[in-house]
């Protein structure tokens, strides 16, 4: 009982500290944001057009408020385009056109499908199906691996946060089975200081973030960078193309995380008695497949099939095939997502009571409207940066700072590290919105294809492993009390920079260049 009280007291102190820090951050941002924007507005910059100069001042305000959050991030995303219209940077139609970008509907369709998977229990069935496989058994190492695989594969298709929230209690239950097994053998274990508990919690969080890189809809930075490429450069990267390098990156990141965490937080037992009983009980509680689960699986597979078909057609028939071109006109990625999502409202569960696979109320609750607004606002600002020439001007300044003629390796490395560090301190979605247009502008100024650096920024933004505030999965598992902050920082530093050095940069420079070149 005292342990519970101490845990609650520790949590309340953490919340109080976080609240105090957040209040100071918001106050500083509320004051400094407008002041910095006004200073930029009043500073003469001869090489910028009046529209680009005004936009630069507005971008300073938006960027600072994205970081400090004196108002909600989605509200800031709406404020940017609004100020651009009021200040004469562009007309209203152009300023808000990005909010109807097809990428918005690709993400929306993904949200709806993911919500149906959660509401109908398909996500849990998939997760428990993985960790209940015979090869897992009661081995701590294999359970560690299975939990990571379940988190990773689920988060490739549904929200990283939702996956972490689903897998967190499963991991806690397994740790409780370990504690009970140890107690039965006369050994008292404090899970707060037990290395394996720390490792399993970190694996749950990290695998959720790692899995997000698999698909364009896996995590917001992916779709944001694809949107910037489309908005600023008129370059389309297909769902299948992304999945090729996303799969390689995901597996490489996972292997690094598995070995680093396994080395730092090993188990001190060979078998976890009670683990199979715990997992078996959870599987039996799921019962038989329901009609809603079957329908959801059908809708999901239809969407996936429509997403990957263009890649298959391009391999079989060639990239210039008339069949491929006709298919892409009929079923672009956004339409494929909406087909899968809309099927959920047509596939019946109980016709007599007019019950379909997904209710509208659940669908609305499943769409992360704030993320869509942030995405639309970022695309709007990025598009205006390109049309006014601001991104080119900033790109020239960055290239000048890098020595005038930087190599692609240096350019990619700089923006990958910038994306990583900023995403550790603020929302990785906001970080991508800030870094993305700069990276693309710098690549164009240097004469390189913008695709590799755009992919590098997106992948690096998902490597926020050092702090609880870096990603929601980190925050969720940190609340368990089993993860000392020093351990999270140490493991995060290792995985972050090993990942960038031997995975992100090589993938971007070789695999991405090879595929798009």
PDB file of N, CA, C and O in Angstrom, residues 189-226:
ATOM      1  N   UNK A 189      10.612  -8.941  -5.718  1.00  0.00           N
ATOM      2  CA  UNK A 189      11.105  -8.110  -6.817  1.00  0.00           C
ATOM      3  C   UNK A 189      10.384  -6.767  -6.803  1.00  0.00           C
ATOM      4  O   UNK A 189       9.146  -6.718  -6.783  1.00  0.00           O
ATOM      5  N   UNK A 190      11.152  -5.703  -6.798  1.00  0.00           N
ATOM      6  CA  UNK A 190      10.591  -4.354  -6.952  1.00  0.00           C
ATOM      7  C   UNK A 190      10.679  -3.988  -8.430  1.00  0.00           C
ATOM      8  O   UNK A 190      11.762  -3.764  -8.962  1.00  0.00           O
ATOM      9  N   UNK A 191       9.522  -3.971  -9.099  1.00  0.00           N
ATOM     10  CA  UNK A 191       9.524  -3.746 -10.541  1.00  0.00           C
ATOM     11  C   UNK A 191      10.082  -2.379 -10.935  1.00  0.00           C
ATOM     12  O   UNK A 191      10.532  -2.189 -12.059  1.00  0.00           O
ATOM     13  N   UNK A 192      10.058  -1.424  -9.991  1.00  0.00           N
ATOM     14  CA  UNK A 192      10.589  -0.096 -10.299  1.00  0.00           C
ATOM     15  C   UNK A 192      12.099  -0.108 -10.496  1.00  0.00           C
ATOM     16  O   UNK A 192      12.648   0.779 -11.146  1.00  0.00           O
ATOM     17  N   UNK A 193      12.761  -1.097  -9.894  1.00  0.00           N
ATOM     18  CA  UNK A 193      14.221  -1.185 -10.025  1.00  0.00           C
ATOM     19  C   UNK A 193      14.650  -2.434 -10.788  1.00  0.00           C
ATOM     20  O   UNK A 193      15.843  -2.730 -10.867  1.00  0.00           O
ATOM     21  N   UNK A 194      13.673  -3.161 -11.338  1.00  0.00           N
ATOM     22  CA  UNK A 194      13.968  -4.408 -12.055  1.00  0.00           C
ATOM     23  C   UNK A 194      14.330  -4.092 -13.507  1.00  0.00           C
ATOM     24  O   UNK A 194      13.545  -3.489 -14.241  1.00  0.00           O
ATOM     25  N   UNK A 195      15.515  -4.475 -13.917  1.00  0.00           N
ATOM     26  CA  UNK A 195      16.020  -4.097 -15.245  1.00  0.00           C
ATOM     27  C   UNK A 195      15.100  -4.551 -16.369  1.00  0.00           C
ATOM     28  O   UNK A 195      14.820  -3.800 -17.306  1.00  0.00           O
ATOM     29  N   UNK A 196      14.636  -5.783 -16.291  1.00  0.00           N
ATOM     30  CA  UNK A 196      13.807  -6.315 -17.375  1.00  0.00           C
ATOM     31  C   UNK A 196      12.516  -5.519 -17.513  1.00  0.00           C
ATOM     32  O   UNK A 196      12.027  -5.306 -18.631  1.00  0.00           O
ATOM     33  N   UNK A 197      11.962  -5.059 -16.379  1.00  0.00           N
ATOM     34  CA  UNK A 197      10.740  -4.243 -16.427  1.00  0.00           C
ATOM     35  C   UNK A 197      10.998  -2.946 -17.182  1.00  0.00           C
ATOM     36  O   UNK A 197      10.185  -2.517 -18.014  1.00  0.00           O
ATOM     37  N   UNK A 198      12.128  -2.317 -16.906  1.00  0.00           N
ATOM     38  CA  UNK A 198      12.494  -1.089 -17.624  1.00  0.00           C
ATOM     39  C   UNK A 198      12.633  -1.361 -19.114  1.00  0.00           C
ATOM     40  O   UNK A 198      12.116  -0.602 -19.951  1.00  0.00           O
ATOM     41  N   UNK A 199      13.322  -2.446 -19.448  1.00  0.00           N
ATOM     42  CA  UNK A 199      13.529  -2.786 -20.859  1.00  0.00           C
ATOM     43  C   UNK A 199      12.229  -3.068 -21.593  1.00  0.00           C
ATOM     44  O   UNK A 199      12.029  -2.640 -22.731  1.00  0.00           O
ATOM     45  N   UNK A 200      11.302  -3.802 -20.936  1.00  0.00           N
ATOM     46  CA  UNK A 200      10.041  -4.149 -21.590  1.00  0.00           C
ATOM     47  C   UNK A 200       9.180  -2.911 -21.802  1.00  0.00           C
ATOM     48  O   UNK A 200       8.536  -2.762 -22.858  1.00  0.00           O
ATOM     49  N   UNK A 201       9.180  -1.997 -20.839  1.00  0.00           N
ATOM     50  CA  UNK A 201       8.425  -0.753 -20.993  1.00  0.00           C
ATOM     51  C   UNK A 201       8.997   0.085 -22.140  1.00  0.00           C
ATOM     52  O   UNK A 201       8.258   0.631 -22.969  1.00  0.00           O
ATOM     53  N   UNK A 202      10.325   0.190 -22.191  1.00  0.00           N
ATOM     54  CA  UNK A 202      10.952   0.969 -23.265  1.00  0.00           C
ATOM     55  C   UNK A 202      10.724   0.323 -24.628  1.00  0.00           C
ATOM     56  O   UNK A 202      10.485   1.015 -25.621  1.00  0.00           O
ATOM     57  N   UNK A 203      10.774  -1.002 -24.684  1.00  0.00           N
ATOM     58  CA  UNK A 203      10.510  -1.688 -25.952  1.00  0.00           C
ATOM     59  C   UNK A 203       9.083  -1.408 -26.419  1.00  0.00           C
ATOM     60  O   UNK A 203       8.835  -1.182 -27.613  1.00  0.00           O
ATOM     61  N   UNK A 204       8.133  -1.384 -25.495  1.00  0.00           N
ATOM     62  CA  UNK A 204       6.737  -1.094 -25.849  1.00  0.00           C
ATOM     63  C   UNK A 204       6.614   0.282 -26.489  1.00  0.00           C
ATOM     64  O   UNK A 204       5.933   0.453 -27.512  1.00  0.00           O
ATOM     65  N   UNK A 205       7.292   1.269 -25.906  1.00  0.00           N
ATOM     66  CA  UNK A 205       7.216   2.637 -26.439  1.00  0.00           C
ATOM     67  C   UNK A 205       7.978   2.767 -27.747  1.00  0.00           C
ATOM     68  O   UNK A 205       7.460   3.293 -28.743  1.00  0.00           O
ATOM     69  N   UNK A 206       9.214   2.292 -27.761  1.00  0.00           N
ATOM     70  CA  UNK A 206      10.068   2.493 -28.931  1.00  0.00           C
ATOM     71  C   UNK A 206       9.538   1.759 -30.159  1.00  0.00           C
ATOM     72  O   UNK A 206       9.576   2.274 -31.280  1.00  0.00           O
ATOM     73  N   UNK A 207       9.027   0.533 -29.962  1.00  0.00           N
ATOM     74  CA  UNK A 207       8.522  -0.238 -31.103  1.00  0.00           C
ATOM     75  C   UNK A 207       7.299   0.433 -31.728  1.00  0.00           C
ATOM     76  O   UNK A 207       7.094   0.348 -32.943  1.00  0.00           O
ATOM     77  N   UNK A 208       6.494   1.114 -30.893  1.00  0.00           N
ATOM     78  CA  UNK A 208       5.342   1.834 -31.444  1.00  0.00           C
ATOM     79  C   UNK A 208       5.787   2.967 -32.361  1.00  0.00           C
ATOM     80  O   UNK A 208       5.192   3.200 -33.419  1.00  0.00           O
ATOM     81  N   UNK A 209       6.835   3.681 -31.967  1.00  0.00           N
ATOM     82  CA  UNK A 209       7.350   4.768 -32.812  1.00  0.00           C
ATOM     83  C   UNK A 209       8.047   4.212 -34.046  1.00  0.00           C
ATOM     84  O   UNK A 209       7.929   4.762 -35.139  1.00  0.00           O
ATOM     85  N   UNK A 210       8.787   3.118 -33.875  1.00  0.00           N
ATOM     86  CA  UNK A 210       9.508   2.514 -34.998  1.00  0.00           C
ATOM     87  C   UNK A 210       8.536   2.003 -36.058  1.00  0.00           C
ATOM     88  O   UNK A 210       8.743   2.187 -37.257  1.00  0.00           O
ATOM     89  N   UNK A 211       7.451   1.373 -35.632  1.00  0.00           N
ATOM     90  CA  UNK A 211       6.484   0.835 -36.588  1.00  0.00           C
ATOM     91  C   UNK A 211       5.832   1.901 -37.440  1.00  0.00           C
ATOM     92  O   UNK A 211       5.400   1.633 -38.570  1.00  0.00           O
ATOM     93  N   UNK A 212       5.764   3.125 -36.915  1.00  0.00           N
ATOM     94  CA  UNK A 212       5.128   4.210 -37.662  1.00  0.00           C
ATOM     95  C   UNK A 212       5.794   4.553 -38.968  1.00  0.00           C
ATOM     96  O   UNK A 212       5.155   5.145 -39.853  1.00  0.00           O
ATOM     97  N   UNK A 213       7.065   4.183 -39.137  1.00  0.00           N
ATOM     98  CA  UNK A 213       7.769   4.549 -40.378  1.00  0.00           C
ATOM     99  C   UNK A 213       7.395   3.633 -41.542  1.00  0.00           C
ATOM    100  O   UNK A 213       7.741   3.922 -42.690  1.00  0.00           O
ATOM    101  N   UNK A 214       6.672   2.542 -41.275  1.00  0.00           N
ATOM    102  CA  UNK A 214       6.389   1.550 -42.319  1.00  0.00           C
ATOM    103  C   UNK A 214       5.582   2.106 -43.478  1.00  0.00           C
ATOM    104  O   UNK A 214       5.899   1.864 -44.643  1.00  0.00           O
ATOM    105  N   UNK A 215       4.513   2.846 -43.181  1.00  0.00           N
ATOM    106  CA  UNK A 215       3.594   3.306 -44.227  1.00  0.00           C
ATOM    107  C   UNK A 215       3.446   4.823 -44.175  1.00  0.00           C
ATOM    108  O   UNK A 215       3.737   5.442 -43.144  1.00  0.00           O
ATOM    109  N   UNK A 216       2.967   5.430 -45.245  1.00  0.00           N
ATOM    110  CA  UNK A 216       2.712   6.875 -45.208  1.00  0.00           C
ATOM    111  C   UNK A 216       1.728   7.287 -44.124  1.00  0.00           C
ATOM    112  O   UNK A 216       1.823   8.392 -43.594  1.00  0.00           O
ATOM    113  N   UNK A 217       0.769   6.409 -43.778  1.00  0.00           N
ATOM    114  CA  UNK A 217      -0.227   6.756 -42.765  1.00  0.00           C
ATOM    115  C   UNK A 217       0.188   6.314 -41.373  1.00  0.00           C
ATOM    116  O   UNK A 217      -0.556   6.479 -40.414  1.00  0.00           O
ATOM    117  N   UNK A 218       1.386   5.743 -41.230  1.00  0.00           N
ATOM    118  CA  UNK A 218       1.820   5.221 -39.946  1.00  0.00           C
ATOM    119  C   UNK A 218       2.043   6.288 -38.897  1.00  0.00           C
ATOM    120  O   UNK A 218       1.805   6.064 -37.712  1.00  0.00           O
ATOM    121  N   UNK A 219       2.517   7.454 -39.308  1.00  0.00           N
ATOM    122  CA  UNK A 219       2.779   8.546 -38.382  1.00  0.00           C
ATOM    123  C   UNK A 219       2.745   9.859 -39.166  1.00  0.00           C
ATOM    124  O   UNK A 219       3.112   9.875 -40.357  1.00  0.00           O
ATOM    125  N   UNK A 220       2.323  10.970 -38.557  1.00  0.00           N
ATOM    126  CA  UNK A 220       2.161  12.229 -39.292  1.00  0.00           C
ATOM    127  C   UNK A 220       3.388  12.723 -40.068  1.00  0.00           C
ATOM    128  O   UNK A 220       3.220  13.221 -41.186  1.00  0.00           O
ATOM    129  N   UNK A 221       4.624  12.625 -39.538  1.00  0.00           N
ATOM    130  CA  UNK A 221       5.767  13.135 -40.323  1.00  0.00           C
ATOM    131  C   UNK A 221       5.867  12.545 -41.724  1.00  0.00           C
ATOM    132  O   UNK A 221       6.270  13.240 -42.666  1.00  0.00           O
ATOM    133  N   UNK A 222       5.493  11.267 -41.887  1.00  0.00           N
ATOM    134  CA  UNK A 222       5.572  10.641 -43.213  1.00  0.00           C
ATOM    135  C   UNK A 222       4.667  11.353 -44.217  1.00  0.00           C
ATOM    136  O   UNK A 222       5.094  11.747 -45.307  1.00  0.00           O
ATOM    137  N   UNK A 223       3.419  11.500 -43.848  1.00  0.00           N
ATOM    138  CA  UNK A 223       2.451  12.085 -44.771  1.00  0.00           C
ATOM    139  C   UNK A 223       2.714  13.574 -44.970  1.00  0.00           C
ATOM    140  O   UNK A 223       2.465  14.134 -46.044  1.00  0.00           O
ATOM    141  N   UNK A 224       3.249  14.235 -43.936  1.00  0.00           N
ATOM    142  CA  UNK A 224       3.564  15.659 -44.053  1.00  0.00           C
ATOM    143  C   UNK A 224       4.647  15.872 -45.106  1.00  0.00           C
ATOM    144  O   UNK A 224       4.533  16.755 -45.970  1.00  0.00           O
ATOM    145  N   UNK A 225       5.703  15.075 -45.055  1.00  0.00           N
ATOM    146  CA  UNK A 225       6.793  15.256 -46.021  1.00  0.00           C
ATOM    147  C   UNK A 225       6.341  14.888 -47.441  1.00  0.00           C
ATOM    148  O   UNK A 225       6.756  15.531 -48.411  1.00  0.00           O
ATOM    149  N   UNK A 226       5.489  13.878 -47.567  1.00  0.00           N
ATOM    150  CA  UNK A 226       4.945  13.555 -48.887  1.00  0.00           C
ATOM    151  C   UNK A 226       4.085  14.706 -49.392  1.00  0.00           C
ATOM    152  O   UNK A 226       4.089  15.027 -50.586  1.00  0.00           O
TER     153      UNK A 226
END
